[in-house]
PDB file of C-alpha atoms in Angstrom:
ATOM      1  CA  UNK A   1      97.333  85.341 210.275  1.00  0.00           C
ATOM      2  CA  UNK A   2      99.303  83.845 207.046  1.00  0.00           C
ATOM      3  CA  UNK A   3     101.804  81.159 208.685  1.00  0.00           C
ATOM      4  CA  UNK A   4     100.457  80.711 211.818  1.00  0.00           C
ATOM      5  CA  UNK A   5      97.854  78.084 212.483  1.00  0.00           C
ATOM      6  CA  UNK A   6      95.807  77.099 215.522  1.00  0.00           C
ATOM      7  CA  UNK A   7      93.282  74.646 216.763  1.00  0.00           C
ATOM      8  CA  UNK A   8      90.472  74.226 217.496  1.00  0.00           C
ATOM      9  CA  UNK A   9      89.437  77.964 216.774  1.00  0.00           C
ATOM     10  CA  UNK A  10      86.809  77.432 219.805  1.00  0.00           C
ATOM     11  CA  UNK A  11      86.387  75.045 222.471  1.00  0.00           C
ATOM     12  CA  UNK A  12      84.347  74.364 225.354  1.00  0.00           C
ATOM     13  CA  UNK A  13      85.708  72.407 227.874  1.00  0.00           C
ATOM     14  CA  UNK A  14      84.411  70.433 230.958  1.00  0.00           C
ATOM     15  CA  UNK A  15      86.009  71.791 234.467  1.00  0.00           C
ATOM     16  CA  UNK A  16      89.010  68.743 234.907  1.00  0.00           C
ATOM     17  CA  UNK A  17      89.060  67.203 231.484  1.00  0.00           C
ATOM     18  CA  UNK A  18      92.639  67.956 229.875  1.00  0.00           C
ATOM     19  CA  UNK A  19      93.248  69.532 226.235  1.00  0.00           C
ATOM     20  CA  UNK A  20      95.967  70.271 224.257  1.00  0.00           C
ATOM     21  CA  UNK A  21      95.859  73.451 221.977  1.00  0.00           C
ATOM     22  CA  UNK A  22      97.639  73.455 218.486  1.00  0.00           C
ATOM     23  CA  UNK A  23      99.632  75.774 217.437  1.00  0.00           C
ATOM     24  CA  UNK A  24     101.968  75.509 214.161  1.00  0.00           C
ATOM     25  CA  UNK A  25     103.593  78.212 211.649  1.00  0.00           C
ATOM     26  CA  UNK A  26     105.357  78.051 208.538  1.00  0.00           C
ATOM     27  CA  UNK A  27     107.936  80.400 208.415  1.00  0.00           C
ATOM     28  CA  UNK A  28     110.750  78.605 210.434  1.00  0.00           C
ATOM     29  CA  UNK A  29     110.884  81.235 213.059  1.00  0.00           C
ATOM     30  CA  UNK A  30     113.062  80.289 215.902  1.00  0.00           C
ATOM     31  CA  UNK A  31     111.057  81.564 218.664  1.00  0.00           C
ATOM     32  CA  UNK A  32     107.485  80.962 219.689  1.00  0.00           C
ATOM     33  CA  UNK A  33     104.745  82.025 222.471  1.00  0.00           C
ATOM     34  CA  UNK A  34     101.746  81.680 224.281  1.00  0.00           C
ATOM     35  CA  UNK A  35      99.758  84.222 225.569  1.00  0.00           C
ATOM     36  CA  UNK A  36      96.409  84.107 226.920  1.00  0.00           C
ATOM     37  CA  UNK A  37      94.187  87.141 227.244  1.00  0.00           C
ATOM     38  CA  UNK A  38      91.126  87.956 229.110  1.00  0.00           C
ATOM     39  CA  UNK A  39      88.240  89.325 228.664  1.00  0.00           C
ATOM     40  CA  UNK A  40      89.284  93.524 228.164  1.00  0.00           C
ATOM     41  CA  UNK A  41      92.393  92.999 229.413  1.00  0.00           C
ATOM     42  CA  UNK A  42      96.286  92.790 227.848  1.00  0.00           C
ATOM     43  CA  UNK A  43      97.951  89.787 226.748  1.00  0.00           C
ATOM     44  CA  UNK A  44     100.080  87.659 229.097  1.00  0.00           C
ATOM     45  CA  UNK A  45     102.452  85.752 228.607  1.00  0.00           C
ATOM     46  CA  UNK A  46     102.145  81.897 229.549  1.00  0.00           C
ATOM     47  CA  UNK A  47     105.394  79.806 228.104  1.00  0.00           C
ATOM     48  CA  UNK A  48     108.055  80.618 225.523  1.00  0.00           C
ATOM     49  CA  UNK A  49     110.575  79.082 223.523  1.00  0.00           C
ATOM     50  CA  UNK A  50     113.484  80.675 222.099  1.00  0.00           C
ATOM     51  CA  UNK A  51     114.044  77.747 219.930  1.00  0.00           C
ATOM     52  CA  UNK A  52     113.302  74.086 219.362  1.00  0.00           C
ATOM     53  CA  UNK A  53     114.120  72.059 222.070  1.00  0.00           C
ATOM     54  CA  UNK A  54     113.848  74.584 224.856  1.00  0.00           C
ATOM     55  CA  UNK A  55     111.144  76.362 226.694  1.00  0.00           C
ATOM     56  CA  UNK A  56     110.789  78.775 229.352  1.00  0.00           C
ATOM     57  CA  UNK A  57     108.040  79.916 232.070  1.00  0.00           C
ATOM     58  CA  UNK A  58     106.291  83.192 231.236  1.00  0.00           C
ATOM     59  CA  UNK A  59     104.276  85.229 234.157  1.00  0.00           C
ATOM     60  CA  UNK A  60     101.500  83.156 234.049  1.00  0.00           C
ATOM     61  CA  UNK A  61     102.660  79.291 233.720  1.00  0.00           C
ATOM     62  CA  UNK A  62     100.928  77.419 236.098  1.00  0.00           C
ATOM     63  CA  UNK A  63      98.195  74.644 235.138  1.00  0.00           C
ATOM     64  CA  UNK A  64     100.135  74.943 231.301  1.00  0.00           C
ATOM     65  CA  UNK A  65     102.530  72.703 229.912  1.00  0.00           C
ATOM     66  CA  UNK A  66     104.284  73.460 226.578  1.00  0.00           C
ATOM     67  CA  UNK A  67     106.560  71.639 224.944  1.00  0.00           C
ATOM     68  CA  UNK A  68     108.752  72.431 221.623  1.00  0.00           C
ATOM     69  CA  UNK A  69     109.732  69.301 219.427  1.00  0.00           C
ATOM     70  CA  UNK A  70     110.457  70.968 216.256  1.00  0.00           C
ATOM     71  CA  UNK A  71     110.760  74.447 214.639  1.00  0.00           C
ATOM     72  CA  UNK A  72     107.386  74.836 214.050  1.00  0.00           C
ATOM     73  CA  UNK A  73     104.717  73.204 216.457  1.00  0.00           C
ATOM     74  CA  UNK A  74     103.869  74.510 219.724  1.00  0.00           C
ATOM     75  CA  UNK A  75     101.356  72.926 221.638  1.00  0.00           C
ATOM     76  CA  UNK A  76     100.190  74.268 224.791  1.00  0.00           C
ATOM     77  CA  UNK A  77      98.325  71.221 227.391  1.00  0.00           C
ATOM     78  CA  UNK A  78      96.029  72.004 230.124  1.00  0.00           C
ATOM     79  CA  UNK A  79      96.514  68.929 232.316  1.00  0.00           C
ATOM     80  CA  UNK A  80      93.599  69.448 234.250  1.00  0.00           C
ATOM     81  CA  UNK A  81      91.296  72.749 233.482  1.00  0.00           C
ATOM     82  CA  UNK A  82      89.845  74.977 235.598  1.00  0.00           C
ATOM     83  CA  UNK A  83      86.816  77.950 235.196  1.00  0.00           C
ATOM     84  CA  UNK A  84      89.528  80.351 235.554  1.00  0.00           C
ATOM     85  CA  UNK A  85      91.379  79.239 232.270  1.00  0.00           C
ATOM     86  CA  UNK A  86      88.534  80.506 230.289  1.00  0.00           C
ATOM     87  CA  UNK A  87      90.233  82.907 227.928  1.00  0.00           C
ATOM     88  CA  UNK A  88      91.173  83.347 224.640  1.00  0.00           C
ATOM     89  CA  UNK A  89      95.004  82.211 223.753  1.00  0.00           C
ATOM     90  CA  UNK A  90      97.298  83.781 221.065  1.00  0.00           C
ATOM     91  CA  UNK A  91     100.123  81.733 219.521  1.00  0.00           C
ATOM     92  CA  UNK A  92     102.446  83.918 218.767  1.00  0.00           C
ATOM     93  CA  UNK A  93     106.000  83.238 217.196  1.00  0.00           C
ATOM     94  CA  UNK A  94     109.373  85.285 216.652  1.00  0.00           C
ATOM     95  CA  UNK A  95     111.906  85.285 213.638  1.00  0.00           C
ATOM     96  CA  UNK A  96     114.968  85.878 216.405  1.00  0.00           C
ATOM     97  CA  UNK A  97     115.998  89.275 214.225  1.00  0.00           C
ATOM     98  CA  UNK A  98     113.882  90.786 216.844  1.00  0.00           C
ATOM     99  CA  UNK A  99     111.698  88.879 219.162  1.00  0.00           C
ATOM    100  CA  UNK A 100     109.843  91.879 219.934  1.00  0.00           C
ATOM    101  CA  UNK A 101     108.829  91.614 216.466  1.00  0.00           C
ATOM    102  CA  UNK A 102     105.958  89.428 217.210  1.00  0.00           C
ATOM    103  CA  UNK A 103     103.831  87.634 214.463  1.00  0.00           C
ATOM    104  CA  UNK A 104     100.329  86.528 216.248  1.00  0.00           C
ATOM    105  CA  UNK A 105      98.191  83.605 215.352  1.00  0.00           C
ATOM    106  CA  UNK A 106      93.986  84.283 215.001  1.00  0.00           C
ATOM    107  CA  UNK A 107      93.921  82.456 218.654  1.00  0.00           C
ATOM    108  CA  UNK A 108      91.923  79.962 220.385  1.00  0.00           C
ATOM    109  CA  UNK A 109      88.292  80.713 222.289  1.00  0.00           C
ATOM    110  CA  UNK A 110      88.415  78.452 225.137  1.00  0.00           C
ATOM    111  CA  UNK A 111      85.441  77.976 227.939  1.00  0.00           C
ATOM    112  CA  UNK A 112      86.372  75.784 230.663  1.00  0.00           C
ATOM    113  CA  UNK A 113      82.894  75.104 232.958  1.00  0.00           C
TER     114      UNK A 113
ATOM    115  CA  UNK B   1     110.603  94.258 233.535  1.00  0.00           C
ATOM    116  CA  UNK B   2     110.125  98.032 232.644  1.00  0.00           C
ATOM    117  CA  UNK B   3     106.432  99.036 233.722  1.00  0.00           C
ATOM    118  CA  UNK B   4     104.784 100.920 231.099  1.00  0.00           C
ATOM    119  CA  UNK B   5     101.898 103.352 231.305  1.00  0.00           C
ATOM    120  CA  UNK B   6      99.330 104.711 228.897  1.00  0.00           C
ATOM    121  CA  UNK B   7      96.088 106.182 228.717  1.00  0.00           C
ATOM    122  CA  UNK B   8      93.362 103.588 228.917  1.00  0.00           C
ATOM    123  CA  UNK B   9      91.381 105.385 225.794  1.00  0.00           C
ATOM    124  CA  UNK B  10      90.904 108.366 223.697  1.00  0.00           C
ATOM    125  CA  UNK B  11      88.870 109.425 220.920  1.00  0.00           C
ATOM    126  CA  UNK B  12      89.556 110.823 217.457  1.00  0.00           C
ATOM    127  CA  UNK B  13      87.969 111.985 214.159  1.00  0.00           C
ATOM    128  CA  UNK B  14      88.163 111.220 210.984  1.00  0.00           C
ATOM    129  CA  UNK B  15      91.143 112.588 209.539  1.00  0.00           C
ATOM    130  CA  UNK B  16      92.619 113.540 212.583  1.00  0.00           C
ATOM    131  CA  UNK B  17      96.578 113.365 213.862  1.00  0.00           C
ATOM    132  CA  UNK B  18      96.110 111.247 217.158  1.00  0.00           C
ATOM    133  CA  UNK B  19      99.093 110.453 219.487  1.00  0.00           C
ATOM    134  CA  UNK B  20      99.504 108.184 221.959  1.00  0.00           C
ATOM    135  CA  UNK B  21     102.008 109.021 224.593  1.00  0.00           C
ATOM    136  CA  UNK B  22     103.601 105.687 227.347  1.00  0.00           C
ATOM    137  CA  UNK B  23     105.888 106.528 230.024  1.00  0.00           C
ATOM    138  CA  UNK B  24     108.644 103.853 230.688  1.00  0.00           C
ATOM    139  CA  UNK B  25     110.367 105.651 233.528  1.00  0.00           C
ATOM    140  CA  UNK B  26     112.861 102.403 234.274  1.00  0.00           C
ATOM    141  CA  UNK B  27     113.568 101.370 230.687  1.00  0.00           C
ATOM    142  CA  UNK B  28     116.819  99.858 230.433  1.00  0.00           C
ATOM    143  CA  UNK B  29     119.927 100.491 228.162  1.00  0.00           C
ATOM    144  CA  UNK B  30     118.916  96.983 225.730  1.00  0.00           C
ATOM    145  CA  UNK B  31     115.345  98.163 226.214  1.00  0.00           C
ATOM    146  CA  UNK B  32     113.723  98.900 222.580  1.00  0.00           C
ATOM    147  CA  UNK B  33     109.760 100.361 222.618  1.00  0.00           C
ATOM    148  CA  UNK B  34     107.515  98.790 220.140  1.00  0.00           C
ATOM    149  CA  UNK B  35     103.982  99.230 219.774  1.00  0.00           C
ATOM    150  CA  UNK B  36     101.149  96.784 218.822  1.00  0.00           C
ATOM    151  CA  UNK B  37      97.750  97.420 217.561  1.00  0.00           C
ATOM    152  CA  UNK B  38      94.611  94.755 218.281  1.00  0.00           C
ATOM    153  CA  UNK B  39      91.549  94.671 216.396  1.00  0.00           C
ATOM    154  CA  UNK B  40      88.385  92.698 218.446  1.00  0.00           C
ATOM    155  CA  UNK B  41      88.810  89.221 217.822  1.00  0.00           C
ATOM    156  CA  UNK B  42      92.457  89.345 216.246  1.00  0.00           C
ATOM    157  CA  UNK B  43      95.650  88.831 217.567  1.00  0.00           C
ATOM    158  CA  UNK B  44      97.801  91.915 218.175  1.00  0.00           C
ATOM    159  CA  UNK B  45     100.070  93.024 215.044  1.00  0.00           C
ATOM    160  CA  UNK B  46     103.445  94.913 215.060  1.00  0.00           C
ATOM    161  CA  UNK B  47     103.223  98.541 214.393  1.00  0.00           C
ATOM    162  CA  UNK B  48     106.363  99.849 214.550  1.00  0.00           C
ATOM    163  CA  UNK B  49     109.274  99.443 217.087  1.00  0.00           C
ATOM    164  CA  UNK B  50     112.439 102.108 218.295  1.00  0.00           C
ATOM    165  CA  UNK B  51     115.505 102.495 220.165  1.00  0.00           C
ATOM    166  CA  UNK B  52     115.931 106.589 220.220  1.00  0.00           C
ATOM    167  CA  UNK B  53     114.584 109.975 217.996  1.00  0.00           C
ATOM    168  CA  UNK B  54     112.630 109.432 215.372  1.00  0.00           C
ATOM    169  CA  UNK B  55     111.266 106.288 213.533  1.00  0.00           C
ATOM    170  CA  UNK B  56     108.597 106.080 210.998  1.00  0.00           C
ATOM    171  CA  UNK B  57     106.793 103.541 208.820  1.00  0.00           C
ATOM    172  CA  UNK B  58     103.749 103.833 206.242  1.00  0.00           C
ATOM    173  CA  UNK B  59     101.748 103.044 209.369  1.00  0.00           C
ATOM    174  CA  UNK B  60     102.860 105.400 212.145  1.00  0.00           C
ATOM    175  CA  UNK B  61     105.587 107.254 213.544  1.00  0.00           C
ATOM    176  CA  UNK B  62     107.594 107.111 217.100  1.00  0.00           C
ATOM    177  CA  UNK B  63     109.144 109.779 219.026  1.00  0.00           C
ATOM    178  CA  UNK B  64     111.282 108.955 221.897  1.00  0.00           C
ATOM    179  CA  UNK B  65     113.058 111.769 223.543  1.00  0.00           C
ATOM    180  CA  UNK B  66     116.780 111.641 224.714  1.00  0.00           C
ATOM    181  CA  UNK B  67     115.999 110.086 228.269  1.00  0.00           C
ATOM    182  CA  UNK B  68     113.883 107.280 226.898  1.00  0.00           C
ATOM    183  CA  UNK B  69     111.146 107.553 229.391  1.00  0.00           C
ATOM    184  CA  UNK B  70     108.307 108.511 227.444  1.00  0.00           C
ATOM    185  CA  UNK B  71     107.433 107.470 223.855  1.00  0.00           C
ATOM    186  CA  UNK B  72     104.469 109.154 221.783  1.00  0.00           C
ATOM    187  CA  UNK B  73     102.795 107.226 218.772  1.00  0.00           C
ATOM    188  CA  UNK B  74     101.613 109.044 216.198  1.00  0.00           C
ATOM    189  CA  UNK B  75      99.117 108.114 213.714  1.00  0.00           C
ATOM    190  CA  UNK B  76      98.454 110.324 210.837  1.00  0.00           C
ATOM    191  CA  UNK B  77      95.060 111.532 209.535  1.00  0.00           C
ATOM    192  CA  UNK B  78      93.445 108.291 211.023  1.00  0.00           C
ATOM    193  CA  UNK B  79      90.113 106.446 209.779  1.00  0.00           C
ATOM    194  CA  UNK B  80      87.716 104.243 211.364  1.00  0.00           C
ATOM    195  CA  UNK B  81      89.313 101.218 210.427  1.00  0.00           C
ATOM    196  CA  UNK B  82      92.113 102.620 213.211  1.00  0.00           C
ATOM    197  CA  UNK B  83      89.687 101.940 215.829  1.00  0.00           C
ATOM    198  CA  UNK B  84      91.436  99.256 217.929  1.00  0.00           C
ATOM    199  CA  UNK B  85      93.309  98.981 220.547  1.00  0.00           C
ATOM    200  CA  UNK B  86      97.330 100.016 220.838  1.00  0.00           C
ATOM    201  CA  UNK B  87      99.743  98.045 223.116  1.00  0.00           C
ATOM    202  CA  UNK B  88     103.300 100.148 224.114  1.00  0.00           C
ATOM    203  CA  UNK B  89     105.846  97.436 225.374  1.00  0.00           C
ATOM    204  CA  UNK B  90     109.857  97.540 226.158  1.00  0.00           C
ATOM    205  CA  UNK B  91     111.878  95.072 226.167  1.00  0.00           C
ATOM    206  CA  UNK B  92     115.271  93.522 224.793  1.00  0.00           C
ATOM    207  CA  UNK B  93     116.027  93.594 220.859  1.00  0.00           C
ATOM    208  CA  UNK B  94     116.622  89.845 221.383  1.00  0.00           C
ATOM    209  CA  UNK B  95     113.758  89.262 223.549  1.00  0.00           C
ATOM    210  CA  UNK B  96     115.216  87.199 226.109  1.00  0.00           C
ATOM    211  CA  UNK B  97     113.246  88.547 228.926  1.00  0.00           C
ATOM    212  CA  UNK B  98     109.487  88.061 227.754  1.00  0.00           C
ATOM    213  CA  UNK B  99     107.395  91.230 226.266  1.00  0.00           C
ATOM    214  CA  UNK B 100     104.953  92.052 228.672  1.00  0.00           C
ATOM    215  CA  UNK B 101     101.497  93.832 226.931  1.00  0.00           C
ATOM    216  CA  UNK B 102      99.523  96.139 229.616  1.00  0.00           C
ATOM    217  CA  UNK B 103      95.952  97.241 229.200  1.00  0.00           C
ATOM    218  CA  UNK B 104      96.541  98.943 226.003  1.00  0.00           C
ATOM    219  CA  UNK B 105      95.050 102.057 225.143  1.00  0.00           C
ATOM    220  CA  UNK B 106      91.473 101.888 223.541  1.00  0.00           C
ATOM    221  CA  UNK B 107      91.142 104.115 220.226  1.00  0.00           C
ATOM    222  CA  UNK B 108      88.022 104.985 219.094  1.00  0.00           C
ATOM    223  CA  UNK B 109      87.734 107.024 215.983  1.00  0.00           C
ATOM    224  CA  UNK B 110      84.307 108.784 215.052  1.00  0.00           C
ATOM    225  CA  UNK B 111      83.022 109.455 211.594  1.00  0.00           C
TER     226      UNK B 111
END
């Protein structure tokens, strides 16, 4: 999606290893997500930030870390991954207009085994 | 968090009307419904969001009746490229509490 970016597009990753995924946009929106979603299944919701400098805990935060430096990177860190992180993850972001307005990045493929 | 429900899939034609109908029986006063559509392999895109009555875009149109609790998408005279799958969510205009996306409902439109 034009002005979001993430990385690596797919990864597979060895059960305990840490990684951190990328996630960066260009259009200075205030507000940024990550989702993950599984396999035929709905998004949901991991961390959030309403703005630089702040994040929040989404229903599904534990084994993530996010942090929010700047306006427009996002990086989401698995500290220690497990087989049941396998799933694909959206970066999503938010102008702040209307954060349910939500402008979604092509997402990550990630395999932990 | 209002709970949302919505069919888990239907199927269309060709050139067809199709709506999708989500019950929100506890959506609150802030709460605005917006719907998402997700191709395989894509990340979900906005479709079209409301508050109350009647909003429509060159993509689709919303009905919500007076008590909120139900919202119907409608897509008009839909192709196959509308074959995805359609997320109804409620939430705040200013998104403080997070969006939460259900199953979805799986369309499938046949030639």
């Amino acid at each position: 999606t034009a002005g979001i970016t993430q990385a690596p597009t797919s990864q597979i990753l060895a059960a305990g290893r840490s990684m951190t995924l990328r996630c960066t946009q260009d259009m200075r929106h205030n507000a940024m997500y990550w989702y993950r979603q599984d396999l035929g299944l709905g998004l949901r919701l991991i961390h959030y930030s309403n703005t630089a400098g702040t994040t929040g805990k989404g229903e599904v935060p534990d084994g993530y870390s996010v942090s929010r430096a700047n306006t427009d990177d996002f990086p989401l860190t698995l500290a220690s991954a497990v087989p049941s992180q396998t799933s694909v993850y959206f970066c999503a972001t938010a102008s702040g207009r209307s954060n349910n307005e939500q402008f979604f990045g092509p997402g990550t493929r990630l395999t932990v085994l | 968090l209002a709970k949302t429900t919505q069919p888990i899939s239907m199927d269309s034609y060709e050139g067809q009307e199709v709506n999708i109908t989500c019950s929100h029986n506890n959506i609150a006063t802030n709460d605005y419904i917006t719907w998402y559509q997700q191709f395989p392999s894509q990340g979900p895109r906005f479709i079209i969001q409301g508050y109350k009555t009647k909003v429509t875009n060159e993509v689709a149109s919303l009905f919500i009746p007076a008590d909120r609790k139900s919202s119907t998408l409608s897509l008009p005279r839909v192709s196959l490229s509308d074959t995805a799958v359609y997320y109804c969510l409620v939430g705040e205009w200013t998104g403080r509490r997070a969006l939460t996306f259900g199953s979805g409902t799986r369309l499938q439109v046949q030639p």
